[in-house]
XYZ file of C-alpha atoms in Angstrom:
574
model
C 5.381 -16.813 22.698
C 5.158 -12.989 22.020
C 0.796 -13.618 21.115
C 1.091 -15.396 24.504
C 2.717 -12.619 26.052
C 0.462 -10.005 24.075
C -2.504 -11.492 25.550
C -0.833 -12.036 29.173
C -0.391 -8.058 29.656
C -4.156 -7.997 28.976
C -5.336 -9.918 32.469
C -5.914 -7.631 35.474
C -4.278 -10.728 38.282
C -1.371 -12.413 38.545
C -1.107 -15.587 40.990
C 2.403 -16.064 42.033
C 4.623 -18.202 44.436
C 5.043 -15.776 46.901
C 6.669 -11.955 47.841
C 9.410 -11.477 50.632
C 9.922 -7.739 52.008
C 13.540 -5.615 51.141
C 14.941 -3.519 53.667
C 13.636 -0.233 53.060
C 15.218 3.328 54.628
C 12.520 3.384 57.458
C 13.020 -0.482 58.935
C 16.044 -3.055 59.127
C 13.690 -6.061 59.431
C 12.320 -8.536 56.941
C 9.240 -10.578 56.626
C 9.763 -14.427 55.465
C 8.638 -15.368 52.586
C 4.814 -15.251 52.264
C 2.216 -17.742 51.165
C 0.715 -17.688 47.618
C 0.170 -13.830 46.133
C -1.620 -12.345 44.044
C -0.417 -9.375 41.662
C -2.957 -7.035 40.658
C -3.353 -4.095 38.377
C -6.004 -1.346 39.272
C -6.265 0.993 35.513
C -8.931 3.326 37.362
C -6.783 4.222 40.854
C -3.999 3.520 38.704
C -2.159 1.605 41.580
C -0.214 -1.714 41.414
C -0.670 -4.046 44.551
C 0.822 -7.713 46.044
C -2.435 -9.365 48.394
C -2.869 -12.829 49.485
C -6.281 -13.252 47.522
C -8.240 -11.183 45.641
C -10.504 -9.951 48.980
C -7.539 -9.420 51.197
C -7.402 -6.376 53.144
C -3.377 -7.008 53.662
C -2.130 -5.251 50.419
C 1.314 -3.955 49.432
C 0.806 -1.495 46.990
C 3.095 0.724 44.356
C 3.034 3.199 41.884
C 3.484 2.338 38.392
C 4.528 5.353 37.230
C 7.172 5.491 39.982
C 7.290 2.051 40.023
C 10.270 -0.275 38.498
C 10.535 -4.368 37.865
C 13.963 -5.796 37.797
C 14.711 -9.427 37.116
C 16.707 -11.064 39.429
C 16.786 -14.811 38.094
C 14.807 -16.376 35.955
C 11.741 -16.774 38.152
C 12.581 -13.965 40.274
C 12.417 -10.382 40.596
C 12.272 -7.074 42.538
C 9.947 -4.806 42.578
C 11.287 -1.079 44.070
C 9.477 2.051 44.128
C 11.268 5.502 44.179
C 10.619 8.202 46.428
C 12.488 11.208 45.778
C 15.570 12.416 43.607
C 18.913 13.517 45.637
C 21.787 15.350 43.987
C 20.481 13.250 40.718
C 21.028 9.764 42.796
C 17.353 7.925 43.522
C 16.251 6.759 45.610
C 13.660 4.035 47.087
C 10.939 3.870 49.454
C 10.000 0.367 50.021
C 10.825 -2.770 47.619
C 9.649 -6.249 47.422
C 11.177 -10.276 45.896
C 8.785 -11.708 44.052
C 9.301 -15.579 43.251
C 7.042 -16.683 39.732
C 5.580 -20.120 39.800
C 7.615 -20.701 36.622
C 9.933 -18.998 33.776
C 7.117 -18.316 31.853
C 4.602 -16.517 34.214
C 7.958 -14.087 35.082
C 8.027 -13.238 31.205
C 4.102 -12.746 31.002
C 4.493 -10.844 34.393
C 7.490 -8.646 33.469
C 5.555 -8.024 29.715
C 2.583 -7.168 31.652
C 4.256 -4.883 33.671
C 5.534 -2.418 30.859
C 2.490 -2.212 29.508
C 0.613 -0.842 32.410
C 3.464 1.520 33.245
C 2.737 2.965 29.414
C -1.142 2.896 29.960
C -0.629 4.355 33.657
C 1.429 7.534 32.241
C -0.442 8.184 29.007
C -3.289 8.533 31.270
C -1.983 10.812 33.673
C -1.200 12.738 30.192
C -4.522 12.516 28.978
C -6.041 13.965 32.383
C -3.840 16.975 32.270
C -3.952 17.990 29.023
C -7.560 17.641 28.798
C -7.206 19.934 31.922
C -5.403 22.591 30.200
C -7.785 22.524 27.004
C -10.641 23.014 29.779
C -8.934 25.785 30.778
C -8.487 27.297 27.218
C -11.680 26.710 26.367
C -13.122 28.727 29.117
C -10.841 31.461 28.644
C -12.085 31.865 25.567
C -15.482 31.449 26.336
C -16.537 28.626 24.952
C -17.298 26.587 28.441
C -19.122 27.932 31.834
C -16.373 28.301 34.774
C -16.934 24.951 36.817
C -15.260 24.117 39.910
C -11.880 22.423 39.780
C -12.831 19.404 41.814
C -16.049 18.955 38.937
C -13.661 19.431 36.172
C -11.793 17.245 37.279
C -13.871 14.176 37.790
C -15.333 15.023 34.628
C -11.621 14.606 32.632
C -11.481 11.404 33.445
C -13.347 9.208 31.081
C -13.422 11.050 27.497
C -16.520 10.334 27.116
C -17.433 13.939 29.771
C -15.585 15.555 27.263
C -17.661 18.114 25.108
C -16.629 16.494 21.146
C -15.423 13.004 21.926
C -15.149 12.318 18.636
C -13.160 15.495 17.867
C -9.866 14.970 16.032
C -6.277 16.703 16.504
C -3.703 16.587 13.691
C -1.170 14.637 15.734
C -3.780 12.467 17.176
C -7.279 11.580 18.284
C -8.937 10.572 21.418
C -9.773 6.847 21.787
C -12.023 5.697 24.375
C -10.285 4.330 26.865
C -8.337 7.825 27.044
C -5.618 7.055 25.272
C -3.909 9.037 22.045
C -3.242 7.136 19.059
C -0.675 9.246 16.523
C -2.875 9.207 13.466
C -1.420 7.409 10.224
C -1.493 8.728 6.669
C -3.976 7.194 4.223
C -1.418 5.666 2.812
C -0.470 3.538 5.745
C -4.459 2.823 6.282
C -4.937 1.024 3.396
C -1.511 -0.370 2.539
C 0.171 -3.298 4.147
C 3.331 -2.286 6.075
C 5.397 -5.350 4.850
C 4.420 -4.366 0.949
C 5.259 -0.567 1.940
C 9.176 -1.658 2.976
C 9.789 -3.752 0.439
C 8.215 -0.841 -2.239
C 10.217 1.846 -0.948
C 13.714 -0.699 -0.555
C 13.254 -1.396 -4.355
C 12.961 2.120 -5.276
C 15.381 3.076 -2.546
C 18.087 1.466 -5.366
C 20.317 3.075 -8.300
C 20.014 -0.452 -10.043
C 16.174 -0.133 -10.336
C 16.375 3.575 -10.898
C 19.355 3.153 -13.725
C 16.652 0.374 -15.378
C 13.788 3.001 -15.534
C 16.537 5.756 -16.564
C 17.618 3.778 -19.641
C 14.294 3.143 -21.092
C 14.339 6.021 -23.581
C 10.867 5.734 -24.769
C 9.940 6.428 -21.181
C 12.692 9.182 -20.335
C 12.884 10.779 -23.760
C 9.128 11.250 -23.994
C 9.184 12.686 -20.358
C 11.915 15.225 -21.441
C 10.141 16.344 -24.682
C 6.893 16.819 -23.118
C 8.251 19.202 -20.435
C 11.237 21.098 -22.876
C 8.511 21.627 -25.705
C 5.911 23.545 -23.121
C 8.122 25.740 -21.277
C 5.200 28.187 -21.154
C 3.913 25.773 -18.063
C 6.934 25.626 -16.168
C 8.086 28.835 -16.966
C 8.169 31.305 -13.502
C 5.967 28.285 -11.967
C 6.357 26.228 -8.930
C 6.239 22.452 -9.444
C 5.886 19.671 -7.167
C 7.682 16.289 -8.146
C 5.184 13.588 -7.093
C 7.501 10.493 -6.324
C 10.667 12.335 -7.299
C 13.210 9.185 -7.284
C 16.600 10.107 -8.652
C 14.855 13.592 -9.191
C 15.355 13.694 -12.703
C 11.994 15.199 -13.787
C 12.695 17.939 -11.316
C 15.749 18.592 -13.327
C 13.883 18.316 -16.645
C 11.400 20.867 -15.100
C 14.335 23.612 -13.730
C 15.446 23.102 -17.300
C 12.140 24.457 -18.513
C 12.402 27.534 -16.167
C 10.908 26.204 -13.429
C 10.741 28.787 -9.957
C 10.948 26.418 -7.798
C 10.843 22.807 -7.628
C 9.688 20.383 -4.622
C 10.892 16.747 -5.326
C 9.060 14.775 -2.744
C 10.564 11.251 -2.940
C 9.614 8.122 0.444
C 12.515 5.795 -0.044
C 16.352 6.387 0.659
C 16.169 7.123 -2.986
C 15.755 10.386 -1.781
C 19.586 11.198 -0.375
C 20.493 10.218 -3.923
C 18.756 12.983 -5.601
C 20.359 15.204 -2.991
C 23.608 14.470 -4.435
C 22.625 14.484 -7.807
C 20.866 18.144 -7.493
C 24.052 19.514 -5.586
C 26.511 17.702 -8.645
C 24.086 20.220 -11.150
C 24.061 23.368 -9.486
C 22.973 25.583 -12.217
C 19.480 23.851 -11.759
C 19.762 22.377 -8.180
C 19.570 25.895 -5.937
C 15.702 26.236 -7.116
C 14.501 22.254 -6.261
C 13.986 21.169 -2.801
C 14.396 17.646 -1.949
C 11.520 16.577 0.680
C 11.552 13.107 1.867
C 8.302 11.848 2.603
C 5.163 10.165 1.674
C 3.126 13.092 -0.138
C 0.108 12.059 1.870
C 2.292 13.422 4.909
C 4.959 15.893 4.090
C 3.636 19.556 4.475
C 4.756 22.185 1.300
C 5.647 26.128 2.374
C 3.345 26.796 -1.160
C 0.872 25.391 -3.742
C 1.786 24.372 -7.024
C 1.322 25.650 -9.711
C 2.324 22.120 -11.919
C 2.309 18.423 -10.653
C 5.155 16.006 -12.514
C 5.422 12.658 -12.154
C 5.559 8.953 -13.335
C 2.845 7.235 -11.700
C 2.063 4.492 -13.847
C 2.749 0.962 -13.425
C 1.839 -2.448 -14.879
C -1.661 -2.019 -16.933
C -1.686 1.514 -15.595
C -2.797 0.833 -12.288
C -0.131 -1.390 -10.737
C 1.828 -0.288 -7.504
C -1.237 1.745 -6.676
C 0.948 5.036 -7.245
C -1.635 6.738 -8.836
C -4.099 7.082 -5.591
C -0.538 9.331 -4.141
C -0.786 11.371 -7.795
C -4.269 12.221 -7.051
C -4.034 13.008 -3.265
C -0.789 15.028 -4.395
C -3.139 17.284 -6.748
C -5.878 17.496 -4.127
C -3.040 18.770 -1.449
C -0.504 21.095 -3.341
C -2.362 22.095 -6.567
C -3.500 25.241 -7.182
C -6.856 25.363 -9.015
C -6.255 25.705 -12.736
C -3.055 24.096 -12.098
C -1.723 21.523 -14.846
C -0.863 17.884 -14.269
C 1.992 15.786 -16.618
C 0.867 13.805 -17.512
C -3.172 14.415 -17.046
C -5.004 11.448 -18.587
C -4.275 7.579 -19.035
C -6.026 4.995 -21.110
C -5.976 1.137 -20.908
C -6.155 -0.159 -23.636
C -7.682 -3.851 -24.539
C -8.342 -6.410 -27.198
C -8.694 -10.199 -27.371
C -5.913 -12.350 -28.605
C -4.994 -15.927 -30.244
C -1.870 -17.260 -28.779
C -1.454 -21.464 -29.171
C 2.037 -20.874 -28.083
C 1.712 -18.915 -24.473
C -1.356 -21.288 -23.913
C 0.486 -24.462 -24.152
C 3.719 -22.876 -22.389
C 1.867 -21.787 -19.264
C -0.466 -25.325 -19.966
C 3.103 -27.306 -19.625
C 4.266 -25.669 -16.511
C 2.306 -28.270 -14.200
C 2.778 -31.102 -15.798
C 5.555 -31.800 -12.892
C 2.077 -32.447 -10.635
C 1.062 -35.264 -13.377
C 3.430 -37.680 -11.719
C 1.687 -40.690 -10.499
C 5.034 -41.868 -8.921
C 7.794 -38.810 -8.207
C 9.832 -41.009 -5.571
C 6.746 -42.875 -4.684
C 4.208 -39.970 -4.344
C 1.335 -39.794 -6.493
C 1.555 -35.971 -7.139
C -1.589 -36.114 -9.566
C -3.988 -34.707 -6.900
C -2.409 -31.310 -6.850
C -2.387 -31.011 -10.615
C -5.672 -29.427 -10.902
C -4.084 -26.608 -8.051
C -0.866 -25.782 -9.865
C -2.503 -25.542 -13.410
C -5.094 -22.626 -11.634
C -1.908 -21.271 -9.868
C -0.229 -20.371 -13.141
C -3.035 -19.171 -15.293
C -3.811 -16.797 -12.145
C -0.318 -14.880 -13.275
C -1.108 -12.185 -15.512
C 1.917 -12.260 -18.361
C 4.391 -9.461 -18.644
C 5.979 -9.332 -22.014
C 6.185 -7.714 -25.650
C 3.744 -9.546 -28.271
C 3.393 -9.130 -32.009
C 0.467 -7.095 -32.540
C -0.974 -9.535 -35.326
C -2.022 -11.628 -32.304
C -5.055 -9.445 -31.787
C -8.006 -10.680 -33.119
C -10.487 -7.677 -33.109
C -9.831 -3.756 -32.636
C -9.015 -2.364 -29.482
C -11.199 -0.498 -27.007
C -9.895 1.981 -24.360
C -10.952 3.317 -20.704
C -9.881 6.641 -20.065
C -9.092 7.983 -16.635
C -8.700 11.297 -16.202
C -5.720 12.716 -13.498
C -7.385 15.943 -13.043
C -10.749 15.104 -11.731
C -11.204 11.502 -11.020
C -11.621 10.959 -6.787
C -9.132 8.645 -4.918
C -11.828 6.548 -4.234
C -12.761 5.420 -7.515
C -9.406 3.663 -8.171
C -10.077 1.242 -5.558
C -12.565 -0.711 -8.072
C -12.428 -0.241 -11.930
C -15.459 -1.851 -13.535
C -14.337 -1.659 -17.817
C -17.503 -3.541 -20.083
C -16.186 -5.275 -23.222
C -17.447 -5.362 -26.691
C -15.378 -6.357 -29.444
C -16.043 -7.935 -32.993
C -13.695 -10.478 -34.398
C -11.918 -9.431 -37.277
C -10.831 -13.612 -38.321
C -12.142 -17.062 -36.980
C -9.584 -18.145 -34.297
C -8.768 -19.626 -30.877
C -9.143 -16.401 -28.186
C -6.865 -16.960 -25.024
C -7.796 -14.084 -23.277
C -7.421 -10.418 -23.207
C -4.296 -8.199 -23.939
C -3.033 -5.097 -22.172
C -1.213 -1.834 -22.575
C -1.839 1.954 -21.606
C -0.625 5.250 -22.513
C -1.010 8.599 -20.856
C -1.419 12.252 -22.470
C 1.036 15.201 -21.437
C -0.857 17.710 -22.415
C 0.863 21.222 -22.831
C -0.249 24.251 -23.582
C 2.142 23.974 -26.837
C 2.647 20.730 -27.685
C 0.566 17.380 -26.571
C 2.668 14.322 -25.716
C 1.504 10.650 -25.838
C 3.490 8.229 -23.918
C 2.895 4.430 -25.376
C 3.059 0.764 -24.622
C 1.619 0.005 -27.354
C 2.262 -3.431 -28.902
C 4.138 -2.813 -32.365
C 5.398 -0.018 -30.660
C 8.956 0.933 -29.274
C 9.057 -1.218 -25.930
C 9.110 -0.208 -22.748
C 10.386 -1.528 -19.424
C 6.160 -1.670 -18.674
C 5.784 -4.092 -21.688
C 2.399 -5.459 -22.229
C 0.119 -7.564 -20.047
C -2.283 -10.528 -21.068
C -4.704 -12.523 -19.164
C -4.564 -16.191 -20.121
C -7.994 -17.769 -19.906
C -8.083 -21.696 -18.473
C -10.590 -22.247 -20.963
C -10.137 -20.175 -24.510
C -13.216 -19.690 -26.626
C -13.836 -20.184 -30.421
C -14.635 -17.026 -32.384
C -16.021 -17.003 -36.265
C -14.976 -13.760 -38.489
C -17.910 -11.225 -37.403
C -18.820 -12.666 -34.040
C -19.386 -10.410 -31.119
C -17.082 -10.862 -28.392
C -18.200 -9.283 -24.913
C -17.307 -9.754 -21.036
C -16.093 -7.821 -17.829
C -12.518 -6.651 -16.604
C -13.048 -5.879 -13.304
C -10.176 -4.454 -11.093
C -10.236 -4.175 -6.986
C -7.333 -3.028 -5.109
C -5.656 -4.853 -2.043
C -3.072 -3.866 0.588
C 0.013 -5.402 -0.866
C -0.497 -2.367 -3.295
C -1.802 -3.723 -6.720
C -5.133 -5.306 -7.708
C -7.078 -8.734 -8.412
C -8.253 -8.942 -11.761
C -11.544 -10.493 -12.278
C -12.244 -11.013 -16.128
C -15.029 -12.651 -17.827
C -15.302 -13.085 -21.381
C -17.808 -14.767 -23.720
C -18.725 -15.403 -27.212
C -22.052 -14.366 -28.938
C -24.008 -16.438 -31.246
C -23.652 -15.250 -35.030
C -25.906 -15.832 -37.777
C -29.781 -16.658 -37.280
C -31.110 -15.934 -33.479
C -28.374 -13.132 -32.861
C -30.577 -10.844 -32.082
C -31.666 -12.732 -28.964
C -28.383 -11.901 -27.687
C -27.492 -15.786 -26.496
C -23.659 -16.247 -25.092
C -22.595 -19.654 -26.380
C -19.066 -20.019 -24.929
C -18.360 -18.515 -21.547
C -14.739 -18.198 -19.360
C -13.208 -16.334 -16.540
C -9.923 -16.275 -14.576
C -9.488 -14.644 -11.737
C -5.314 -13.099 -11.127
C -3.341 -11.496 -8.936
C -1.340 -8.350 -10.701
C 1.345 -8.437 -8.108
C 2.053 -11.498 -9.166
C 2.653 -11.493 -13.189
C 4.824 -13.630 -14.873
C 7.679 -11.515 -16.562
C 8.279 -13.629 -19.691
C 10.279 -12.110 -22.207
C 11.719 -8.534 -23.132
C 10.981 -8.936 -27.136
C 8.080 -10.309 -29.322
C 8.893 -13.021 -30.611
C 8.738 -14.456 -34.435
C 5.575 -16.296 -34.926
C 5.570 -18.808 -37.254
C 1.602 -19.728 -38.118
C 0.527 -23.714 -37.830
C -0.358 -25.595 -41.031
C -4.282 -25.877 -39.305
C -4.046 -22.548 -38.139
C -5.998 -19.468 -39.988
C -3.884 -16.582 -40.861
C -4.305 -13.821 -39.237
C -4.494 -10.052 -41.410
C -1.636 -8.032 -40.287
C -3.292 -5.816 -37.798
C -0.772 -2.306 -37.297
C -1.436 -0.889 -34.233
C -1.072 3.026 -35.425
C -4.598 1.961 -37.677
C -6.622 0.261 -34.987
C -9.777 2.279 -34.259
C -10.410 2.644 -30.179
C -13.394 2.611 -29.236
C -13.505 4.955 -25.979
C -16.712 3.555 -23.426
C -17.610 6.868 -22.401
C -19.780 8.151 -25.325
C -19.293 12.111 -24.394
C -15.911 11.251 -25.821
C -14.234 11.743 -28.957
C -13.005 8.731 -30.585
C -9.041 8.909 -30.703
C -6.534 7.396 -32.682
C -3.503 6.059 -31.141
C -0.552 8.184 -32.018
């Protein structure tokens, strides 16, 4: 009903039943009620009018902008227009009945209705303040003197105006004269259902206490900014995504002038509170609730702090706000914590995840599940769950060959380029094995002007409440000890703020005729990263089948990345 409606408002007649005449202050007689009507709305004389056909010269007409509806039944109405205001008390000039055809046409009518009455005032708006910006301009010199009557035909259609294309901060011209309240990047390119239930999640002590109590994450966050109190020293700092605003307390701890802890969600009235309950530190941060691509700062920083990262890095798409944060409120020079992230990635041999995620749709192998064949959306369901990208903490000795790494670096890299994130493979197999697909984790570098910080989600490593991420291929390849393993992860952002992964991996021929460069084996998956599969919190024991190669115990502290940008410095996971 409401798209029926929607498009309703949209026609320029009405046919109705018929209109009978009020009594109105200037006559105590009444018309009967008149033969079929039509209800039309003129946008350019901006007039409403009641004739018997569309060529008619016997027309009623109103006002819109004086004009008001009211519903009288559910197929009729009255239509009054006011005249002039006495001691506060209205009153009218003429009014009409208007009988609908049917209970629907009245809603479509009435819908209809308020939506001209908005057009009709916005555009007396748009004529007189593009008066008054005439007149500015020619104060100033910038337009000839023209005579009133010119200017004014000349306001009304934008298009007369000297830059139609001109934007205001609060607004821009569109071209049927209306103003349109700009949005935020943010709300451009994310969907508004995603946004609400983002901002209600983090809005939440629960999910605030859970990131809180991972002490990898927290303690790491509180080292890095207590052991380089040279940068926060006397500086101002700008909390990107403040949440409970602990990092803003962390950074008045290190000496911080002034802190702005700029936090969306209702989150936000909760770091109020727990500012004002640590007053020593809370009377130099200011809480600012807001999105930071719209909330305006009295000063530049001098330091950006905040947690960005989400699943594989990217997830959440929190890290496009980090970036526009540093391109609005940092100072040139000025220091971000952390400053660079790497994903990390290396192929793995899992017979255990494959067949548990394998085993999920056998429920669609029924041939007989109360009498339904379910068999023929088997095929379906098994691509539904290896599209979910797994969330958990693995043994490291799964990895099959050394990990590589793509770097992205905070301080320079442009919005725009985390919309798509193209990362080439290359790995060589360390054993013969079964590959499943492609493990996951990141870290990012806090680096101070005294001490550098690596946060890690390292498999092998202390976990986190990130974990690690795999992608589960349908169709695993076979690898021999020394064969060359290469492919594509390819990441693209969508509105419901995370990305499709799109991952191809093959297998190289070994031996005689390598050179030629031949892929033997060849599989992709395509997944959605909003939708992982969270499986477990802690790796779990492996035990190793009787036909199954052993694998060399891999540490993770000794594998070699191999960073794809070769200006770089090869690192070594710390």
């Amino acid at each position: 009903m409401e798209l029926l409606l929607g498009l309703k408002w949209k026609q320029q007649e009405f046919s109705m039943d018929s209109i009978s005449n009020l009594y109105s202050s200037s006559s105590s007689t009444s018309t009967s009620p008149s033969p079929p009507v039509v209800a039309c709305f003129s946008t350019d004389d901006l007039e409403f009018r009641f004739q018997r056909d569309s060529d008619s010269s016997d027309v009623i007409k109103f006002d819109p902008r004086v004009a008001q509806v009211f519903k009288l039944g559910p197929v009729q109405s009255v239509c009054i227009s006011e005249s002039s205001e006495v001691a506060k008390e209205k009153s009218y000039s003429r009014g009409i009945t208007i009988v609908f055809n049917n209970e629907e046409q009245s809603k479509a009518f009435h819908c209809a209705f308020d939506q001209w009455k908005k057009e009709a005032s916005v555009k007396v708006l748009f004529k007189v303040s593009t008066w008054v910006t005439l007149v500015i301009m020619q104060c100033k010199g910038q337009l000839p003197v023209v005579d009133p009557g010119e200017a004014s035909s000349n306001t009304s259609h934008p298009r007369n105006l000297p830059n139609k294309d001109s934007k205001s901060k609060g607004g821009a011209w569109l071209p049927n004269g209306t103003v349109s309240t700009s949005k935020s990047k943010f709300d451009d390119k994310i969907e508004a259902s995603s946004a609400k239930m983002y901002f209600h999640y983090y809005g939440q002590l629960l999910h605030q206490q859970n990131m809180l109590q991972d002490y990898v994450r927290t303690g790491t966050y509180y080292a890095a900014v207590i052991e380089n109190r040279a940068d926060f020293a006397g500086r101002v700092v700008v909390d990107v995504g403040a949440g409970s605003g602990i990092l803003s307390l962390f950074a008045a701890q290190a000496g911080a002038k002034h802190v702005y802890a700029v936090e969306a969600s209702e989150m936000a009235e909760y770091a109020r509170k727990l500012i004002a309950g640590n007053p020593t530190l809370g009377d130099r941060i200011t809480v600012v609730k807001g999105k930071v691509e719209e909330v305006e700062l009295p000063e530049k920083a001098d330091i950006l702090i905040s947690e960005p990262m989400g699943t594989l890095l990217v997830n959440e798409r929190m890290l496009e706000s980090y970036v526009i944060a540093r391109d609005r409120f940092l100072l040139p020079g000025g220091k971000m914590f952390p400053g660079t992230g790497r994903i990390h990635m290396a192929p793995f041999s899992d017979e255990y995840l494959f067949i548990e995620i394998a085993n999920k749709a056998l429920f669609w192998q029924q041939q007989s599940y109360y009498g339904v064949d379910l068999t023929p959306l088997y095929r379906s369901a098994s691509q539904g769950y290896f599209s979910q990208p797994v969330v958990d903490a693995f043994d490291p000795r799964l990895l099959v060959a050394p990990s590589i790494s793509h770097t992205i670096d905070f301080t320079k890299i442009k919005e725009e380029e985390l919309y798509e994130i193209d990362i080439p493979l290359k790995f060589t197999s360390l054993v013969g094995a079964r590959v499943h697909g492609l493990a996951c984790w990141f870290d990012v570098l806090f680096d101070g002007s005294t001490v550098q910080r690596w946060l890690t989600t390292a498999p092998g490593a202390p976990t986190t409440h990130w974990y690690q991420l795999r992608c589960v291929l349908l169709q695993p390849l076979y690898v021999l000890a020394g064969q060359e393993i290469t492919g594509q992860l390819r990441l693209v952002a969508h509105n419901a703020q995370s990305y499709t992964i799109n991952l191809t991996m093959g297998v190289k021929m070994s031996g005689p005729g390598a050179e030629r460069g031949e892929v033997l084996q060849l599989s992709s998956c395509k997944l959605d990263l909003k939708e992982p599969y969270y499986r477990m919190s802690q790796p779990q024991a492996y035990t190793v089948a009787p036909d199954q190669q052993q694998h060399p115990l891999i540490h993770t502290q000794d594998i070699h990345i191999q960073c794809q940008d070769a200006d770089e410095p090869d690192v070594e996971l710390q």
